[in-house]
Amino acid sequence: MQVTLNATLFAARVQLLLNAWNGANKSEEFGSLSEADALFLPAGDVAGEDEPMRKGTAFQTWLVGYEFPSTFFFFEKNKITFLCSASKAKILSQLKASNPPVPIEILAQAKPKDPPTDAMARFVAAYTAHKRVATLTKEVHSGKLVEDWKSALAASDAKVDVVDMSGAISAVMAVKDEEELRSVRLASNLASTLLTHHIAPKLETILDKEAKISHAAFAEQIESRLGSGEGENAKGPDMKVWSKGKGLFDVDWASAEFTYSPIIQSQSTSTGFDLRSTAESSQDNLAHKGFFLVALGMRYKGYCANIGRSFAVDPTKEQESVYALLLSLQTEVLSKMKDGTPAKDVYNHALAVVQREKPDLVKHLPKSIGFGMGLEFRDSNYVLNAKNERPLKSGMIFNLSLGFQNVPDANGKTYALHIVDTVKVTSDKGVCLTDGTKSIKDVMFYLNGPSDDDEPKASSKPKKSALPTKASPVKNKVVGNKVLRGKTRSAAQEDAINSAAAKLATHQRELHEMRQRDGLAKYAEEGSGHGGKEVKGWKRFQSYKGEGGLPREAETLRIWVDRKNQTVILPINGFAVPFHINTIKNAVKNDEGDYTQLRIIFQTPGQLAGKKEDTPFEDPEATFIRSASYRSTDGHRFDTLCSQINDLKKEVNKREQQKKEMADVVEQDNLVELKGRRPIKLPEAFVRPALDGKRLPGEVEIHVNGLRYQSLSGQKIDLLFSNIKHIFFQPCDHELLVIIHIHLKAPIMIGKKKAKDVQFYREASDVQFDETGNRKRKYRYGDEDEIELEQTERRRRQALNKEFKFFGEKLSEAASTSTGDTVELDIPFRDLAFEGVPFKMNVKLQPTTECLVHLSDPPFLVITLSEVEIVSLERVQFGLKQFDMVIIFNDFSRSPQQINSIPTSQLDDVKNWLDSVEIPIGEGPVNLNWAPIMKMVHDDPYQFFQDGGWSFLSGPGQAPEVCKDCSWHFLLPLMKFTEWG
């Protein structure tokens, strides 16, 4: 890989260093620099992976953008000298291009087999020419260059006084520029997203199911969300989690990493709670009650962010009040973290707040409440404690860690709480860059309802209702503890409907505002463009590598169709000119008396509008040949040529179409079969899509990293857990089939067709109980026989449901264990089902916890709700018996899913369901032409959200604003108007 250094950035940062050194930035923090004649920054061999980043490495990275092991930097006020190997010297020479503030000299040492150079001697001479040199005295380096340096320095007679410059270097790097702040913000967003959208829901699932998992195993699962492994076993980042974050649309995932392994602690941690950032997750199993502390640090392009939260199950009122104090304490401390405030004042203010609110907690407050961050995770020169007098400055980044440790509870045990956030110092106050999952309702879980420890226990006998007396008349009658208002039943129902509609409208406004905010935040840094997606580029193709590659037929200077090389060779001005078939649109033949004309039309910009109008060209302003025409008396030959050209064009187009269709098909790894014990099986199951040959049942087996279906004829289908996105179980209650349905992340090939949904099923009814008069029915008469048959059928359905559900649960458990991700067994909610036409037939659509599905008959429909941006309800108007639903996905390059002809009687049910799963709803009386709308959104999403985003869809209660803004006007040409009454 070729290393490119940012020479301009290097020059700017060297200037900052020189300003601090020369006293332009007069401050006590730079005192160690002012006394030094030169600055020495050595670097030995690469440090171990478990060793934290050294300040020297951070300073080196800050200056040149990369770590250079076995390299010495020497700064003089009129020169910078590098001592390094020849290969590094070639890279560092790029720094001379930006006209640095002082000249640069690079001394390259000789390679082992080459004759020695005088580089070391010259570097030692430059070093010993000064009386006092500042360096990082606490850092110890090793390696050949360091040993050679020590030997050369010992051989010199000059004596040099060495002073420590770590405090001054921290001050130089402490204030972050805009490029550094961008990396810190991205690291903060990564940490916040992982905590909010993976750790918190995962912890809630573990507590709800009382699953047994160790703290260390949970931490490993969290780390795997960023991807793991190398080569063929490499696993990319889990976009199911990261896609929910803000501003993570253009992340360079190779530059993202964990600062340390996530720290998970609970009441069962054998060593007790530890609020330090050096704590580790133990091998003890996670407790299911009490307090849980989570902390994780992310690093993006070297810059760190940290976040930590406390969770609790069934906390007491006292413990809730302690957490509430932590929340208010953070607000108070942030108000003090502004430009010019000494670090000790921040700590003392926190101490004073705790002393004022809960004096008994003062002894449980740690001795420091945070530290400076940047390329170093912990800068010891900027610790927030009672002794540090260094001032805070705008642009500094701090890890603010507030908490209480070893707090006793009513049972004689101890617990701990903490709130950790990444904070940016500004001129007014500190601003949290990490957010989410902080309020009491987000972190406090109640198994038996909120605690009432501080409330008096209610009497076991219910109190009788107070009866009205003459002395105290009441307006409402009280009957059986229910208040009857003076309204008719229909009026009360109308009030209830209006109240529900008002709540839905209010919630929908909030969801629309949230989508608007998220959209602006997501695309703000990108500005205009193609939504972070890959833009179409000019497709290059080559017919022949040179003139020698032309076929012999080209020598005749006649039109020739070379099918092998997909080229048409045309004679032009005495030359054989090849045209690749992709440059040709089509060929047309016309008869003109005794002559036949063959016209070959080429692909050029500015043709009639259509699907290929956006075909890119390298230089659209260039002159293009629209067509070439030839005339001959040999009409038969021109007939043949026209057919050959058009047939070749069709073949190439068909091949390209097939290639596009198969582009998303993945080639799976090999299935690792279970050894040592028999796999869990589901016998006598049929599969859809069906395999070639006779329709015969087979067995489904769960193995180590996937499942295998094997039919009686020996055909196999392997599905790997890493490619499974959803697992559904549809019982045979009110259905003809009992189903285990698997929805894949990427399609696979089954036979000659690709499939993204694979289904295993069994018929619920047995033919021996059919109403066709077979032997079991031949001599049966009367109601008793009918009842027995119904009971037998019911028992059979229950047994099938039990068998398939058990297999589905085992499948879900095996997939979760194998991938480290939770793959829940999802069951459709039949009570929420509604009818519609997603493809060509009217079918029953059923919501599940995570999806909207139709699984009974192919083609199947599986829509993941987390991937939905907004839903537009169309043709919603008085008098129509049906309406349509258009589902727009947050991947704007994906075509919306239309579900037509939903009965209007189910409109309220559909809206209530969509609202309950936090999906914004748009509503209108007409159908929109979504193809041009989505093209506009995809081409420039930032401008789209700046112009109001989805407000044109007129959400509930928003019609007046939409009409007032005239947001419909630019969409009028895109509407497909229905018949009006």
CSV table of C-alpha atoms in Angstrom, one decimal, residues 786-929:
chain,number,residue,atom,x,y,z
A,786,GLU,CA,-67.8,-36.0,13.2
A,787,ILE,CA,-66.8,-34.9,16.7
A,788,GLU,CA,-64.1,-37.6,16.9
A,789,LEU,CA,-62.7,-36.6,13.6
A,790,GLU,CA,-62.6,-32.9,14.7
A,791,GLN,CA,-60.9,-33.8,17.9
A,792,THR,CA,-58.3,-36.0,16.1
A,793,GLU,CA,-57.7,-33.2,13.7
A,794,ARG,CA,-57.2,-30.7,16.5
A,795,ARG,CA,-54.8,-32.9,18.3
A,796,ARG,CA,-52.8,-33.5,15.1
A,797,ARG,CA,-52.5,-29.7,14.5
A,798,GLN,CA,-51.4,-29.1,18.1
A,799,ALA,CA,-48.7,-31.8,17.7
A,800,LEU,CA,-47.5,-30.3,14.5
A,801,ASN,CA,-47.3,-26.8,16.0
A,802,LYS,CA,-45.4,-28.1,19.0
A,803,GLU,CA,-42.9,-30.0,16.8
A,804,PHE,CA,-42.3,-27.2,14.4
A,805,LYS,CA,-42.1,-24.5,17.1
A,806,PHE,CA,-39.6,-26.6,19.1
A,807,PHE,CA,-37.4,-27.0,16.0
A,808,GLY,CA,-37.7,-23.3,15.3
A,809,GLU,CA,-36.6,-22.4,18.8
A,810,LYS,CA,-33.6,-24.7,18.6
A,811,LEU,CA,-32.7,-23.3,15.2
A,812,SER,CA,-32.9,-19.7,16.6
A,813,GLU,CA,-30.8,-20.7,19.6
A,814,ALA,CA,-28.1,-22.4,17.3
A,815,ALA,CA,-28.0,-19.4,15.0
A,816,SER,CA,-27.6,-16.9,17.9
A,817,THR,CA,-24.8,-19.0,19.4
A,818,SER,CA,-23.0,-19.4,16.1
A,819,THR,CA,-23.1,-15.8,14.9
A,820,GLY,CA,-23.1,-14.0,18.3
A,821,ASP,CA,-26.1,-12.1,17.1
A,822,THR,CA,-29.6,-12.6,18.5
A,823,VAL,CA,-31.8,-14.3,15.8
A,824,GLU,CA,-35.3,-14.5,17.4
A,825,LEU,CA,-38.0,-16.9,16.3
A,826,ASP,CA,-40.7,-14.5,15.0
A,827,ILE,CA,-44.4,-15.6,15.0
A,828,PRO,CA,-47.0,-13.7,12.9
A,829,PHE,CA,-49.8,-11.9,14.8
A,830,ARG,CA,-52.9,-13.1,13.1
A,831,ASP,CA,-55.1,-10.6,15.1
A,832,LEU,CA,-53.3,-7.7,13.3
A,833,ALA,CA,-53.5,-9.2,9.9
A,834,PHE,CA,-55.0,-7.3,6.9
A,835,GLU,CA,-55.6,-8.1,3.3
A,836,GLY,CA,-53.8,-6.6,0.3
A,837,VAL,CA,-52.2,-7.2,-3.1
A,838,PRO,CA,-48.4,-6.9,-2.8
A,839,PHE,CA,-47.9,-8.7,-6.1
A,840,LYS,CA,-50.7,-10.0,-8.3
A,841,MET,CA,-53.0,-11.8,-5.8
A,842,ASN,CA,-55.0,-10.7,-2.8
A,843,VAL,CA,-53.4,-12.3,0.2
A,844,LYS,CA,-53.4,-12.0,4.0
A,845,LEU,CA,-50.5,-9.9,5.4
A,846,GLN,CA,-49.5,-10.5,9.0
A,847,PRO,CA,-47.2,-8.3,11.2
A,848,THR,CA,-44.6,-9.9,13.4
A,849,THR,CA,-42.3,-8.3,16.0
A,850,GLU,CA,-39.8,-7.2,13.4
A,851,CYS,CA,-41.4,-7.6,10.0
A,852,LEU,CA,-44.6,-7.6,7.8
A,853,VAL,CA,-44.9,-11.0,6.1
A,854,HIS,CA,-46.9,-13.2,3.8
A,855,LEU,CA,-45.7,-16.8,4.1
A,856,SER,CA,-48.6,-19.0,3.1
A,857,ASP,CA,-48.0,-19.0,-0.7
A,858,PRO,CA,-45.3,-17.9,-3.1
A,859,PRO,CA,-44.2,-15.3,-3.9
A,860,PHE,CA,-43.4,-14.6,-0.3
A,861,LEU,CA,-43.2,-11.1,1.2
A,862,VAL,CA,-40.9,-10.2,4.1
A,863,ILE,CA,-40.4,-6.5,4.9
A,864,THR,CA,-38.1,-5.7,7.8
A,865,LEU,CA,-39.6,-2.8,9.8
A,866,SER,CA,-36.2,-1.4,10.9
A,867,GLU,CA,-35.5,-0.7,7.2
A,868,VAL,CA,-38.6,1.3,6.6
A,869,GLU,CA,-38.3,5.1,6.3
A,870,ILE,CA,-41.9,6.1,6.0
A,871,VAL,CA,-45.3,4.6,4.8
A,872,SER,CA,-47.6,6.5,2.4
A,873,LEU,CA,-51.3,5.6,2.4
A,874,GLU,CA,-52.8,6.5,-0.9
A,875,ARG,CA,-56.3,6.7,-2.3
A,876,VAL,CA,-57.6,7.5,1.2
A,877,GLN,CA,-60.8,9.4,0.4
A,878,PHE,CA,-64.5,9.2,1.3
A,879,GLY,CA,-66.5,6.8,-0.9
A,880,LEU,CA,-63.7,4.5,-1.9
A,881,LYS,CA,-63.8,1.0,-0.5
A,882,GLN,CA,-60.1,0.3,-0.8
A,883,PHE,CA,-56.8,2.2,-0.3
A,884,ASP,CA,-53.1,1.5,-1.2
A,885,MET,CA,-50.0,1.4,0.9
A,886,VAL,CA,-46.5,2.3,-0.3
A,887,ILE,CA,-43.6,1.4,1.9
A,888,ILE,CA,-40.5,3.6,1.4
A,889,PHE,CA,-37.2,2.1,2.6
A,890,ASN,CA,-34.3,4.1,4.3
A,891,ASP,CA,-32.1,2.7,1.5
A,892,PHE,CA,-33.3,5.2,-1.2
A,893,SER,CA,-31.8,3.2,-4.0
A,894,ARG,CA,-34.3,0.5,-3.2
A,895,SER,CA,-37.7,0.6,-5.0
A,896,PRO,CA,-40.7,1.2,-2.7
A,897,GLN,CA,-43.0,-1.8,-2.0
A,898,GLN,CA,-46.6,-1.2,-3.0
A,899,ILE,CA,-49.5,-3.1,-1.4
A,900,ASN,CA,-52.7,-2.3,-3.2
A,901,SER,CA,-56.4,-2.8,-2.6
A,902,ILE,CA,-56.5,-2.9,1.2
A,903,PRO,CA,-60.1,-2.7,2.5
A,904,THR,CA,-60.9,0.8,3.9
A,905,SER,CA,-62.5,-0.9,6.9
A,906,GLN,CA,-59.0,-1.9,8.0
A,907,LEU,CA,-57.5,1.6,7.6
A,908,ASP,CA,-57.6,2.5,11.3
A,909,ASP,CA,-56.1,-0.9,12.3
A,910,VAL,CA,-53.3,-0.4,9.8
A,911,LYS,CA,-52.6,3.1,11.0
A,912,ASN,CA,-52.6,2.1,14.6
A,913,TRP,CA,-50.2,-0.8,13.9
A,914,LEU,CA,-47.8,1.4,12.0
A,915,ASP,CA,-47.9,4.0,14.7
A,916,SER,CA,-47.2,1.4,17.4
A,917,VAL,CA,-44.0,0.3,15.6
A,918,GLU,CA,-42.7,3.9,15.3
A,919,ILE,CA,-43.2,4.3,11.6
A,920,PRO,CA,-44.3,7.7,10.2
A,921,ILE,CA,-47.4,7.7,8.1
A,922,GLY,CA,-48.2,9.9,5.1
A,923,GLU,CA,-51.8,10.1,3.8
A,924,GLY,CA,-53.3,11.4,0.6
A,925,PRO,CA,-56.2,11.0,-1.9
A,926,VAL,CA,-54.1,10.2,-5.0
A,927,ASN,CA,-51.5,7.7,-6.2
A,928,LEU,CA,-48.0,9.1,-6.6
A,929,ASN,CA,-45.5,8.1,-9.3
